[in-house]
PDB file of C-alpha atoms in Angstrom:
ATOM      1  CA  MET I   2      -3.386  79.407 -28.667  1.00 88.00           C
ATOM      2  CA  THR I   3      -1.202  76.354 -29.194  1.00 92.00           C
ATOM      3  CA  VAL I   4      -1.960  72.925 -27.773  1.00 90.00           C
ATOM      4  CA  SER I   5       0.766  73.385 -25.163  1.00 92.00           C
ATOM      5  CA  SER I   6      -0.488  76.832 -24.134  1.00 95.00           C
ATOM      6  CA  ALA I   7      -4.030  75.436 -23.920  1.00 95.00           C
ATOM      7  CA  LEU I   8      -2.775  72.927 -21.351  1.00 95.00           C
ATOM      8  CA  GLU I   9      -1.084  75.766 -19.445  1.00 97.00           C
ATOM      9  CA  TYR I  10      -4.341  77.712 -19.506  1.00 97.00           C
ATOM     10  CA  LEU I  11      -6.303  74.781 -18.087  1.00 97.00           C
ATOM     11  CA  ALA I  12      -3.657  74.248 -15.413  1.00 97.00           C
ATOM     12  CA  ASP I  13      -3.945  77.930 -14.451  1.00 97.00           C
ATOM     13  CA  ILE I  14      -7.710  77.536 -14.127  1.00 97.00           C
ATOM     14  CA  CYS I  15      -7.232  74.605 -11.733  1.00 97.00           C
ATOM     15  CA  ARG I  16      -4.706  76.576  -9.692  1.00 97.00           C
ATOM     16  CA  LEU I  17      -6.967  79.615  -9.448  1.00 97.00           C
ATOM     17  CA  ARG I  18      -9.971  77.499  -8.485  1.00 97.00           C
ATOM     18  CA  GLU I  19      -8.032  76.186  -5.532  1.00 97.00           C
ATOM     19  CA  GLN I  20      -6.689  79.626  -4.628  1.00 97.00           C
ATOM     20  CA  TYR I  21     -10.108  81.286  -4.641  1.00 97.00           C
ATOM     21  CA  ASP I  22     -12.190  78.337  -3.456  1.00 96.00           C
ATOM     22  CA  GLY I  23     -15.229  79.577  -1.553  1.00 96.00           C
ATOM     23  CA  LYS I  24     -14.759  83.160  -2.787  1.00 97.00           C
ATOM     24  CA  ILE I  25     -15.549  83.147  -6.508  1.00 96.00           C
ATOM     25  CA  LYS I  26     -16.609  80.545  -9.044  1.00 96.00           C
ATOM     26  CA  ILE I  27     -14.172  80.154 -11.945  1.00 96.00           C
ATOM     27  CA  LEU I  28     -15.217  78.398 -15.140  1.00 96.00           C
ATOM     28  CA  ALA I  29     -12.983  77.149 -17.930  1.00 97.00           C
ATOM     29  CA  SER I  30     -13.970  78.120 -21.444  1.00 97.00           C
ATOM     30  CA  MET I  31     -12.671  78.890 -24.901  1.00 97.00           C
ATOM     31  CA  GLU I  32     -13.889  80.902 -27.841  1.00 97.00           C
ATOM     32  CA  ILE I  33     -13.423  78.474 -30.713  1.00 97.00           C
ATOM     33  CA  ASP I  34     -13.191  79.489 -34.350  1.00 97.00           C
ATOM     34  CA  TYR I  35     -15.332  77.658 -36.858  1.00 98.00           C
ATOM     35  CA  LEU I  36     -13.616  77.107 -40.199  1.00 97.00           C
ATOM     36  CA  ASN I  37     -15.243  73.924 -41.492  1.00 95.00           C
ATOM     37  CA  ASP I  38     -16.507  70.549 -40.316  1.00 91.00           C
ATOM     38  CA  ASP I  39     -12.959  69.585 -39.351  1.00 92.00           C
ATOM     39  CA  TRP I  40     -12.233  72.669 -37.262  1.00 95.00           C
ATOM     40  CA  GLY I  41     -14.773  74.114 -34.883  1.00 97.00           C
ATOM     41  CA  PRO I  42     -16.445  73.605 -31.507  1.00 98.00           C
ATOM     42  CA  ALA I  43     -17.624  70.104 -32.454  1.00 98.00           C
ATOM     43  CA  ASN I  44     -14.069  68.990 -33.234  1.00 96.00           C
ATOM     44  CA  ASP I  45     -12.996  65.965 -31.150  1.00 96.00           C
ATOM     45  CA  TYR I  46     -10.033  67.873 -29.709  1.00 96.00           C
ATOM     46  CA  PHE I  47     -12.140  70.737 -28.376  1.00 97.00           C
ATOM     47  CA  GLN I  48     -14.775  68.326 -27.114  1.00 97.00           C
ATOM     48  CA  SER I  49     -12.105  66.394 -25.216  1.00 97.00           C
ATOM     49  CA  LEU I  50     -10.943  69.432 -23.244  1.00 97.00           C
ATOM     50  CA  PRO I  51     -12.346  69.834 -19.694  1.00 97.00           C
ATOM     51  CA  LEU I  52     -14.255  73.021 -20.474  1.00 98.00           C
ATOM     52  CA  ASP I  53     -17.368  74.185 -18.677  1.00 98.00           C
ATOM     53  CA  TYR I  54     -18.691  75.830 -21.823  1.00 97.00           C
ATOM     54  CA  ARG I  55     -17.649  76.573 -25.391  1.00 98.00           C
ATOM     55  CA  ILE I  56     -18.210  79.758 -27.375  1.00 98.00           C
ATOM     56  CA  GLY I  57     -18.385  79.258 -31.126  1.00 98.00           C
ATOM     57  CA  SER I  58     -17.584  82.186 -33.414  1.00 98.00           C
ATOM     58  CA  VAL I  59     -16.812  82.944 -37.043  1.00 98.00           C
ATOM     59  CA  HIS I  60     -13.856  85.260 -37.637  1.00 97.00           C
ATOM     60  CA  PHE I  61     -12.478  83.869 -40.912  1.00 98.00           C
ATOM     61  CA  ILE I  62     -14.345  82.983 -44.087  1.00 98.00           C
ATOM     62  CA  PRO I  63     -13.134  81.215 -47.242  1.00 98.00           C
ATOM     63  CA  THR I  64     -12.470  83.053 -50.443  1.00 97.00           C
ATOM     64  CA  ARG I  65     -13.799  81.515 -53.625  1.00 96.00           C
ATOM     65  CA  GLY I  66     -10.357  79.928 -53.927  1.00 96.00           C
ATOM     66  CA  GLY I  67     -10.657  78.307 -50.512  1.00 96.00           C
ATOM     67  CA  ASP I  68      -8.239  80.498 -48.538  1.00 97.00           C
ATOM     68  CA  PHE I  69      -9.454  81.639 -45.136  1.00 97.00           C
ATOM     69  CA  VAL I  70      -9.332  85.395 -44.575  1.00 98.00           C
ATOM     70  CA  ASP I  71     -10.010  87.436 -41.440  1.00 96.00           C
ATOM     71  CA  ILE I  72     -13.140  89.557 -41.804  1.00 96.00           C
ATOM     72  CA  ASP I  73     -13.411  90.354 -38.090  1.00 93.00           C
ATOM     73  CA  GLY I  74     -10.692  92.990 -37.647  1.00 88.00           C
ATOM     74  CA  SER I  75     -10.908  96.742 -37.994  1.00 91.00           C
ATOM     75  CA  PRO I  76     -13.126  98.311 -40.665  1.00 94.00           C
ATOM     76  CA  ASP I  77     -10.035  99.625 -42.452  1.00 95.00           C
ATOM     77  CA  ARG I  78      -8.513  96.164 -42.683  1.00 96.00           C
ATOM     78  CA  PHE I  79     -11.868  94.735 -43.715  1.00 97.00           C
ATOM     79  CA  VAL I  80     -12.072  97.157 -46.631  1.00 97.00           C
ATOM     80  CA  VAL I  81      -8.581  96.148 -47.792  1.00 97.00           C
ATOM     81  CA  ASN I  82      -9.344  92.423 -47.527  1.00 97.00           C
ATOM     82  CA  LEU I  83     -12.667  92.930 -49.282  1.00 98.00           C
ATOM     83  CA  ARG I  84     -10.927  94.562 -52.220  1.00 97.00           C
ATOM     84  CA  GLU I  85      -7.833  92.374 -52.410  1.00 97.00           C
ATOM     85  CA  ARG I  86      -9.152  88.943 -51.388  1.00 97.00           C
ATOM     86  CA  PHE I  87     -12.838  89.013 -52.296  1.00 98.00           C
ATOM     87  CA  GLY I  88     -12.863  91.167 -55.410  1.00 97.00           C
ATOM     88  CA  GLY I  89     -15.001  93.798 -53.712  1.00 98.00           C
ATOM     89  CA  ASP I  90     -17.976  91.421 -53.456  1.00 98.00           C
ATOM     90  CA  LEU I  91     -19.519  92.546 -50.169  1.00 98.00           C
ATOM     91  CA  ARG I  92     -22.603  90.384 -50.499  1.00 98.00           C
ATOM     92  CA  TYR I  93     -20.445  87.281 -50.911  1.00 98.00           C
ATOM     93  CA  VAL I  94     -18.565  88.130 -47.713  1.00 98.00           C
ATOM     94  CA  VAL I  95     -21.677  88.786 -45.657  1.00 98.00           C
ATOM     95  CA  GLU I  96     -23.573  85.783 -47.001  1.00 98.00           C
ATOM     96  CA  THR I  97     -20.581  83.516 -46.427  1.00 98.00           C
ATOM     97  CA  PHE I  98     -20.227  84.750 -42.843  1.00 98.00           C
ATOM     98  CA  PHE I  99     -23.826  83.742 -42.135  1.00 98.00           C
ATOM     99  CA  HIS I 100     -23.569  80.481 -44.046  1.00 98.00           C
ATOM    100  CA  GLN I 101     -20.488  79.610 -41.976  1.00 98.00           C
ATOM    101  CA  SER I 102     -22.322  80.561 -38.789  1.00 98.00           C
ATOM    102  CA  ILE I 103     -25.311  78.421 -39.722  1.00 98.00           C
ATOM    103  CA  ALA I 104     -23.036  75.482 -40.550  1.00 98.00           C
ATOM    104  CA  MET I 105     -21.292  75.886 -37.176  1.00 98.00           C
ATOM    105  CA  VAL I 106     -24.579  75.805 -35.291  1.00 98.00           C
ATOM    106  CA  GLU I 107     -25.788  72.802 -37.280  1.00 98.00           C
ATOM    107  CA  ARG I 108     -22.539  70.982 -36.520  1.00 97.00           C
ATOM    108  CA  GLY I 109     -22.985  71.661 -32.804  1.00 97.00           C
ATOM    109  CA  GLY I 110     -20.580  71.480 -29.895  1.00 98.00           C
ATOM    110  CA  LEU I 111     -21.082  75.071 -28.755  1.00 98.00           C
ATOM    111  CA  ASP I 112     -22.988  76.401 -25.767  1.00 98.00           C
ATOM    112  CA  ILE I 113     -22.893  80.085 -26.782  1.00 98.00           C
ATOM    113  CA  ILE I 114     -22.682  81.739 -30.186  1.00 98.00           C
ATOM    114  CA  GLY I 115     -20.350  84.727 -30.197  1.00 97.00           C
ATOM    115  CA  HIS I 116     -21.148  88.111 -31.823  1.00 97.00           C
ATOM    116  CA  LEU I 117     -23.539  86.544 -34.324  1.00 96.00           C
ATOM    117  CA  ASP I 118     -23.894  89.607 -36.576  1.00 97.00           C
ATOM    118  CA  LYS I 119     -20.516  91.279 -36.117  1.00 95.00           C
ATOM    119  CA  VAL I 120     -19.838  91.207 -39.863  1.00 97.00           C
ATOM    120  CA  ALA I 121     -22.437  93.957 -40.214  1.00 97.00           C
ATOM    121  CA  HIS I 122     -20.238  96.388 -38.309  1.00 96.00           C
ATOM    122  CA  ASN I 123     -17.475  96.152 -40.906  1.00 96.00           C
ATOM    123  CA  ALA I 124     -19.819  95.695 -43.850  1.00 98.00           C
ATOM    124  CA  SER I 125     -21.653  98.896 -42.964  1.00 97.00           C
ATOM    125  CA  ALA I 126     -18.411 100.797 -43.522  1.00 95.00           C
ATOM    126  CA  VAL I 127     -18.836  99.845 -47.183  1.00 97.00           C
ATOM    127  CA  ASP I 128     -22.636  99.819 -47.406  1.00 98.00           C
ATOM    128  CA  PRO I 129     -24.270 101.796 -44.571  1.00 97.00           C
ATOM    129  CA  GLU I 130     -27.649 100.266 -45.435  1.00 98.00           C
ATOM    130  CA  VAL I 131     -26.518  96.638 -45.587  1.00 98.00           C
ATOM    131  CA  GLU I 132     -28.573  95.681 -42.525  1.00 97.00           C
ATOM    132  CA  LEU I 133     -31.733  96.930 -44.233  1.00 97.00           C
ATOM    133  CA  ARG I 134     -31.277  94.711 -47.278  1.00 98.00           C
ATOM    134  CA  PRO I 135     -33.948  91.961 -47.464  1.00 98.00           C
ATOM    135  CA  TRP I 136     -31.346  89.286 -48.149  1.00 98.00           C
ATOM    136  CA  TYR I 137     -29.375  90.373 -45.065  1.00 98.00           C
ATOM    137  CA  ARG I 138     -32.420  90.367 -42.801  1.00 97.00           C
ATOM    138  CA  SER I 139     -33.369  86.943 -44.086  1.00 98.00           C
ATOM    139  CA  LEU I 140     -29.942  85.529 -43.237  1.00 98.00           C
ATOM    140  CA  VAL I 141     -29.705  86.982 -39.738  1.00 97.00           C
ATOM    141  CA  GLY I 142     -33.265  85.833 -39.056  1.00 97.00           C
ATOM    142  CA  GLU I 143     -32.456  82.319 -40.219  1.00 97.00           C
ATOM    143  CA  LEU I 144     -29.416  82.187 -37.950  1.00 98.00           C
ATOM    144  CA  MET I 145     -31.305  83.461 -34.899  1.00 97.00           C
ATOM    145  CA  ASP I 146     -34.141  80.992 -35.477  1.00 97.00           C
ATOM    146  CA  LEU I 147     -31.670  78.128 -35.715  1.00 97.00           C
ATOM    147  CA  VAL I 148     -29.771  79.173 -32.600  1.00 97.00           C
ATOM    148  CA  THR I 149     -33.006  79.368 -30.626  1.00 96.00           C
ATOM    149  CA  SER I 150     -34.193  75.976 -31.891  1.00 96.00           C
ATOM    150  CA  LYS I 151     -30.896  74.419 -30.779  1.00 97.00           C
ATOM    151  CA  ASN I 152     -31.156  76.074 -27.331  1.00 96.00           C
ATOM    152  CA  ILE I 153     -27.781  77.731 -27.804  1.00 98.00           C
ATOM    153  CA  ALA I 154     -27.259  80.888 -25.779  1.00 98.00           C
ATOM    154  CA  VAL I 155     -26.763  84.155 -27.654  1.00 98.00           C
ATOM    155  CA  GLU I 156     -23.919  86.400 -26.620  1.00 97.00           C
ATOM    156  CA  ILE I 157     -24.703  90.085 -26.387  1.00 97.00           C
ATOM    157  CA  ASN I 158     -21.217  91.380 -27.041  1.00 97.00           C
ATOM    158  CA  THR I 159     -20.562  94.793 -25.504  1.00 97.00           C
ATOM    159  CA  LYS I 160     -16.985  95.475 -26.627  1.00 92.00           C
ATOM    160  CA  ALA I 161     -17.836  98.011 -29.353  1.00 92.00           C
ATOM    161  CA  TYR I 162     -20.501  99.944 -27.481  1.00 94.00           C
ATOM    162  CA  ALA I 163     -18.241 102.581 -25.952  1.00 92.00           C
ATOM    163  CA  GLY I 164     -16.444 103.360 -29.234  1.00 90.00           C
ATOM    164  CA  ALA I 165     -19.066 102.651 -31.888  1.00 91.00           C
ATOM    165  CA  HIS I 166     -22.275 102.710 -29.831  1.00 93.00           C
ATOM    166  CA  ARG I 167     -23.062  99.248 -31.079  1.00 95.00           C
ATOM    167  CA  PHE I 168     -23.737  95.829 -29.592  1.00 97.00           C
ATOM    168  CA  PHE I 169     -23.472  92.458 -31.334  1.00 97.00           C
ATOM    169  CA  PRO I 170     -26.114  91.432 -32.161  1.00 97.00           C
ATOM    170  CA  SER I 171     -27.674  94.779 -32.934  1.00 96.00           C
ATOM    171  CA  VAL I 172     -30.284  96.005 -30.441  1.00 96.00           C
ATOM    172  CA  ASP I 173     -32.755  95.821 -33.345  1.00 95.00           C
ATOM    173  CA  HIS I 174     -32.682  92.033 -32.960  1.00 96.00           C
ATOM    174  CA  TRP I 175     -33.086  91.861 -29.196  1.00 96.00           C
ATOM    175  CA  PRO I 176     -36.914  91.970 -29.165  1.00 96.00           C
ATOM    176  CA  THR I 177     -36.964  88.961 -31.510  1.00 95.00           C
ATOM    177  CA  LEU I 178     -34.540  87.064 -29.289  1.00 95.00           C
ATOM    178  CA  ILE I 179     -36.532  87.916 -26.170  1.00 94.00           C
ATOM    179  CA  ALA I 180     -39.849  86.942 -27.775  1.00 94.00           C
ATOM    180  CA  SER I 181     -38.382  83.615 -28.880  1.00 94.00           C
ATOM    181  CA  GLY I 182     -37.243  82.783 -25.340  1.00 92.00           C
ATOM    182  CA  ALA I 183     -33.592  82.695 -26.352  1.00 94.00           C
ATOM    183  CA  ARG I 184     -31.047  82.382 -23.570  1.00 94.00           C
ATOM    184  CA  ILE I 185     -28.880  85.499 -23.453  1.00 96.00           C
ATOM    185  CA  VAL I 186     -25.381  86.043 -22.069  1.00 96.00           C
ATOM    186  CA  VAL I 187     -23.981  89.558 -21.696  1.00 96.00           C
ATOM    187  CA  ASN I 188     -20.245  89.531 -22.316  1.00 94.00           C
ATOM    188  CA  SER I 189     -17.628  92.230 -22.753  1.00 94.00           C
ATOM    189  CA  ASP I 190     -15.378  90.037 -24.933  1.00 93.00           C
ATOM    190  CA  ALA I 191     -12.569  91.776 -23.071  1.00 87.00           C
ATOM    191  CA  HIS I 192      -9.077  91.458 -24.451  1.00 87.00           C
ATOM    192  CA  TYR I 193      -7.729  93.549 -21.583  1.00 90.00           C
ATOM    193  CA  PRO I 194      -8.385  93.240 -17.828  1.00 91.00           C
ATOM    194  CA  ASP I 195      -9.581  96.829 -17.438  1.00 92.00           C
ATOM    195  CA  LEU I 196     -12.362  96.190 -19.974  1.00 92.00           C
ATOM    196  CA  ILE I 197     -13.781  93.100 -18.280  1.00 92.00           C
ATOM    197  CA  ASP I 198     -16.974  94.949 -17.315  1.00 93.00           C
ATOM    198  CA  ALA I 199     -17.147  97.339 -20.265  1.00 95.00           C
ATOM    199  CA  SER I 200     -20.709  98.452 -21.111  1.00 96.00           C
ATOM    200  CA  ARG I 201     -22.286  95.514 -19.290  1.00 94.00           C
ATOM    201  CA  SER I 202     -24.583  97.776 -17.253  1.00 95.00           C
ATOM    202  CA  GLU I 203     -25.752  99.546 -20.418  1.00 96.00           C
ATOM    203  CA  ALA I 204     -26.677  96.234 -22.019  1.00 96.00           C
ATOM    204  CA  TYR I 205     -28.629  95.113 -18.952  1.00 95.00           C
ATOM    205  CA  ALA I 206     -30.455  98.431 -18.814  1.00 95.00           C
ATOM    206  CA  ILE I 207     -31.619  98.038 -22.420  1.00 95.00           C
ATOM    207  CA  LEU I 208     -32.645  94.418 -21.826  1.00 94.00           C
ATOM    208  CA  ASP I 209     -34.646  95.448 -18.779  1.00 92.00           C
ATOM    209  CA  ALA I 210     -36.327  98.258 -20.704  1.00 93.00           C
ATOM    210  CA  LEU I 211     -37.256  95.922 -23.550  1.00 93.00           C
ATOM    211  CA  ALA I 212     -38.547  93.082 -21.417  1.00 82.00           C
ATOM    212  CA  GLY I 213     -39.316  94.477 -18.018  1.00 74.00           C
ATOM    213  CA  GLY I 214     -36.567  92.690 -16.135  1.00 55.00           C
ATOM    214  CA  TYR I 215     -35.800  89.944 -18.636  1.00 50.00           C
ATOM    215  CA  ASN I 216     -34.140  87.102 -16.769  1.00 51.00           C
ATOM    216  CA  SER I 217     -30.759  87.269 -18.486  1.00 44.00           C
ATOM    217  CA  ARG I 218     -28.567  87.568 -15.421  1.00 44.00           C
TER     218      ARG I 218
END
């Protein structure tokens, strides 16, 4: 999204608020990539925008040479980038994803953290047991603890559930989030209108089963 298209987006939000006044509540938001201290949710530009909330997410991580590479796409593309841009070093990629996420949360400016463990979905295509590794569990635990301490809401991202039977973060982490009192937002991360409600009911059903009606709505 360019600066000019961001202004068009915000103008559309204002127009729609007027059009549907009294019928639905429309909030303005953006999912903002974190690259470094100069580009992320805490950036002055993003903080200056009239947004109701900001989602912070990591999609790109730096190579050892400092180039930012997408590690968020399809598993096939991830495998190619891992080989060609990261020398096949899966642990470096996963650790860097979490280090970037931790740095983003420390820097601040976000209300919700997006798909906080999504790297595991692609990484598991290379190492199916990556999420069982002690170093991995330590990193995801550190990130969740930090997010909770900062009172940042955790997105339960439902977009991959229908195809891969997987939520981000993994259901394995939900009991920890619930026990910690973390605020939870269920979100389809829809890129298409017909997927706006995808797998939301399934996520709520699991939350209710885990916590007996956990107040996440």
